[in-house]
CSV table of C-alpha atoms in Angstrom, one decimal:
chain,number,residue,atom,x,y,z
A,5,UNK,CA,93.2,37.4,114.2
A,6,UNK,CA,90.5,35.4,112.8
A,7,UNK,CA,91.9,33.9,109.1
A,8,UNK,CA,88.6,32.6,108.4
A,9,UNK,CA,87.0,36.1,108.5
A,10,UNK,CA,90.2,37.2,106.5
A,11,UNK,CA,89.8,34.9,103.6
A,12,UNK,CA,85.8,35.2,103.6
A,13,UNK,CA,86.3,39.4,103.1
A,14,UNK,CA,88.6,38.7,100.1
A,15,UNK,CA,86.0,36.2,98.6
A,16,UNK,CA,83.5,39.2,98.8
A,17,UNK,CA,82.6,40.3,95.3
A,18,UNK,CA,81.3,44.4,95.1
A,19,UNK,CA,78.7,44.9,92.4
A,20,UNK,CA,78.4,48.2,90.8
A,21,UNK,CA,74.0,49.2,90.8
A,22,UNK,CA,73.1,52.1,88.8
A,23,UNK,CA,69.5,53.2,87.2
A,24,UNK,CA,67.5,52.2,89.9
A,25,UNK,CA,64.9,54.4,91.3
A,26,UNK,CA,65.4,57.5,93.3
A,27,UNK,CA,63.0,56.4,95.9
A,28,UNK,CA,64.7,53.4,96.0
A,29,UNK,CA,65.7,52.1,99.5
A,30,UNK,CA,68.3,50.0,101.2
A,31,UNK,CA,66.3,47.8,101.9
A,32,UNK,CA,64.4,47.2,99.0
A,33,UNK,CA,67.8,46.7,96.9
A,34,UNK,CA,68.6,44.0,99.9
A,35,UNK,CA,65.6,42.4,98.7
A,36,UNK,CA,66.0,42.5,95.3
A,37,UNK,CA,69.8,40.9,95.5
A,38,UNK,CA,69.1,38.4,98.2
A,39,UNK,CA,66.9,36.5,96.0
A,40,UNK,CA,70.1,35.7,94.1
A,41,UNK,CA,72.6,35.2,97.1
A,42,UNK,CA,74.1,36.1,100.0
A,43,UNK,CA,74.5,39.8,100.5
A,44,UNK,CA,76.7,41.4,102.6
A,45,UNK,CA,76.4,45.0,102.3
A,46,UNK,CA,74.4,47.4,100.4
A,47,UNK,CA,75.3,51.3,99.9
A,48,UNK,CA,72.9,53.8,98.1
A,49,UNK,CA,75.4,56.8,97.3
A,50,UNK,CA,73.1,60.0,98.4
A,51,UNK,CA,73.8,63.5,97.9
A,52,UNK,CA,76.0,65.7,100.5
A,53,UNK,CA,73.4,68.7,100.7
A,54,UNK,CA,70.1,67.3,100.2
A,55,UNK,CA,70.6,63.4,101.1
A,56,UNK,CA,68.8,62.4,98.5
A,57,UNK,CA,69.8,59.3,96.4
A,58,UNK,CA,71.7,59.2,93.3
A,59,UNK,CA,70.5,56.6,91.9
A,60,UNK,CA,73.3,54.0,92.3
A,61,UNK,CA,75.2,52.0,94.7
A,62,UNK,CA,77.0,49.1,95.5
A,63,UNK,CA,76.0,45.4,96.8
A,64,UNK,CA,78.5,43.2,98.3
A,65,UNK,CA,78.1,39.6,97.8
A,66,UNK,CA,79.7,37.2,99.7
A,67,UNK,CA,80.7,34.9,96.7
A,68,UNK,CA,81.4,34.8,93.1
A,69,UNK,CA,78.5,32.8,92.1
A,70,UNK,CA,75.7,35.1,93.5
A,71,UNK,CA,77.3,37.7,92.2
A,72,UNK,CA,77.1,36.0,88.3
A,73,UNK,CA,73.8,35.2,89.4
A,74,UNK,CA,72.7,39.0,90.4
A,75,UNK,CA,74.2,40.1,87.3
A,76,UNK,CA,72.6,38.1,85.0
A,77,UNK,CA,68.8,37.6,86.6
A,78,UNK,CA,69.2,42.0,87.3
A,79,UNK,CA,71.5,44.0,84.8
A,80,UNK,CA,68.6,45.5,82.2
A,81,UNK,CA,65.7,45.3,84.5
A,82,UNK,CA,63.3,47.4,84.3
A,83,UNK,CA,62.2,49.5,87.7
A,84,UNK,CA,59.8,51.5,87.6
A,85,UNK,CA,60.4,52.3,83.8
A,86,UNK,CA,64.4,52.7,84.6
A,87,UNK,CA,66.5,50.4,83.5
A,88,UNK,CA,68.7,48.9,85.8
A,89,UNK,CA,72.8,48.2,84.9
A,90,UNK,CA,74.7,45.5,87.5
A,91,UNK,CA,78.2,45.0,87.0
A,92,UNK,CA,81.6,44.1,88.9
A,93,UNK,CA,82.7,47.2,90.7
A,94,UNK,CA,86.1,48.7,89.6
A,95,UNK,CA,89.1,48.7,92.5
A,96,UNK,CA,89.3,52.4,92.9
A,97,UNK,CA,93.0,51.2,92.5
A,98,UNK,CA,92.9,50.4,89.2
A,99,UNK,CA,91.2,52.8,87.4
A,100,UNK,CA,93.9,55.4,85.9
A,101,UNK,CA,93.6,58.6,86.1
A,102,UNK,CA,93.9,60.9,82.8
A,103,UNK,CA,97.6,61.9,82.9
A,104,UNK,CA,98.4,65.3,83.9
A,105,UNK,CA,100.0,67.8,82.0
A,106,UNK,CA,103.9,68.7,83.5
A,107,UNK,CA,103.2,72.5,84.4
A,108,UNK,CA,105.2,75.1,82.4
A,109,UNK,CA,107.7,77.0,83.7
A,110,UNK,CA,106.8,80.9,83.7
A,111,UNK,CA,109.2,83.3,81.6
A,112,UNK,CA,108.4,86.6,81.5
A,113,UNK,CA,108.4,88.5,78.1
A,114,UNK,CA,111.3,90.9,79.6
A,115,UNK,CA,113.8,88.8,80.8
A,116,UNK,CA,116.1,91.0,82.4
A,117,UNK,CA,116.1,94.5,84.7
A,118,UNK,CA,117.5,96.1,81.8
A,119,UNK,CA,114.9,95.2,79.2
A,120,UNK,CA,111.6,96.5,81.4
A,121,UNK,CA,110.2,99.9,79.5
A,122,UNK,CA,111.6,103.3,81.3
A,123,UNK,CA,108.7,105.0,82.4
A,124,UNK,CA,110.4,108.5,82.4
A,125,UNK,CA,111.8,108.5,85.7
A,126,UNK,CA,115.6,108.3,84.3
A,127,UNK,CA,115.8,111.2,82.4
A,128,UNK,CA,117.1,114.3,83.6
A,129,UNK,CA,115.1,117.1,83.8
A,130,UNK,CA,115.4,121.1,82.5
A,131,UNK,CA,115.2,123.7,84.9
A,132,UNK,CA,112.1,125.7,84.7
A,133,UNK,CA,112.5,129.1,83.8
A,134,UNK,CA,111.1,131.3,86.3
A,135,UNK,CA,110.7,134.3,84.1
């Protein structure tokens, strides 16, 4: 177990990218960010079907102060006439999700075998006449 390694992932700092190009690489967002510090991951999120980008991601920096740094030299750039947003990503954790409503029990309008609407099979029939 390396505690060094430990303590340098929890210094990592995830930035939240969105507005950037479509045709936007990888790579290219590497560039962009390294200019401000250390980088140690970057993500474009692409679609399931057709793998094309979304136009966000995330960038992990690998300390606080290049990720003050990335945020204010990038958030409000302009790419490519799209305006580009950086900010701290949210812990997945700690965003709430909008409560959910306690599900109803289901009561039938007849409550009861004695209540449900004879459909005629109860009552007792005439005879025919055969003449």
């Amino acid at each position: 177990m390396d505690i060094f390694a430990d303590n340098q992932k929890l210094a990592m700092i995830k930035l939240f990218v969105v507005g950037f190009p479509r045709d936007m690489r990888e790579i290219e967002l590497l560039e962009l960010f390294t200019l401000q510090g250390q980088v140690d991951q970057v993500t474009i999120i692409t679609d399931k079907d057709s793998g094309e980008s979304k136009g966000y991601g995330f960038v992990q920096m690998t300390d606080q102060h290049g990720a003050d740094r990335a945020i204010v030299a990038l958030n409000g750039l302009n790419i490519a006439g799209r305006e580009v947003s950086v900010r701290i990503a949210e812990d997945k954790r700690s965003v709430s999700a909008p409560p959910v409503p306690e599900p109803r029990r289901y009561e039938p309008e007849n409550r009861g075998y004695q209540k449900v609407a004879k459909a005629g099979y109860d009552k007792k029939k005439r005879p025919r006449k055969l003449f």
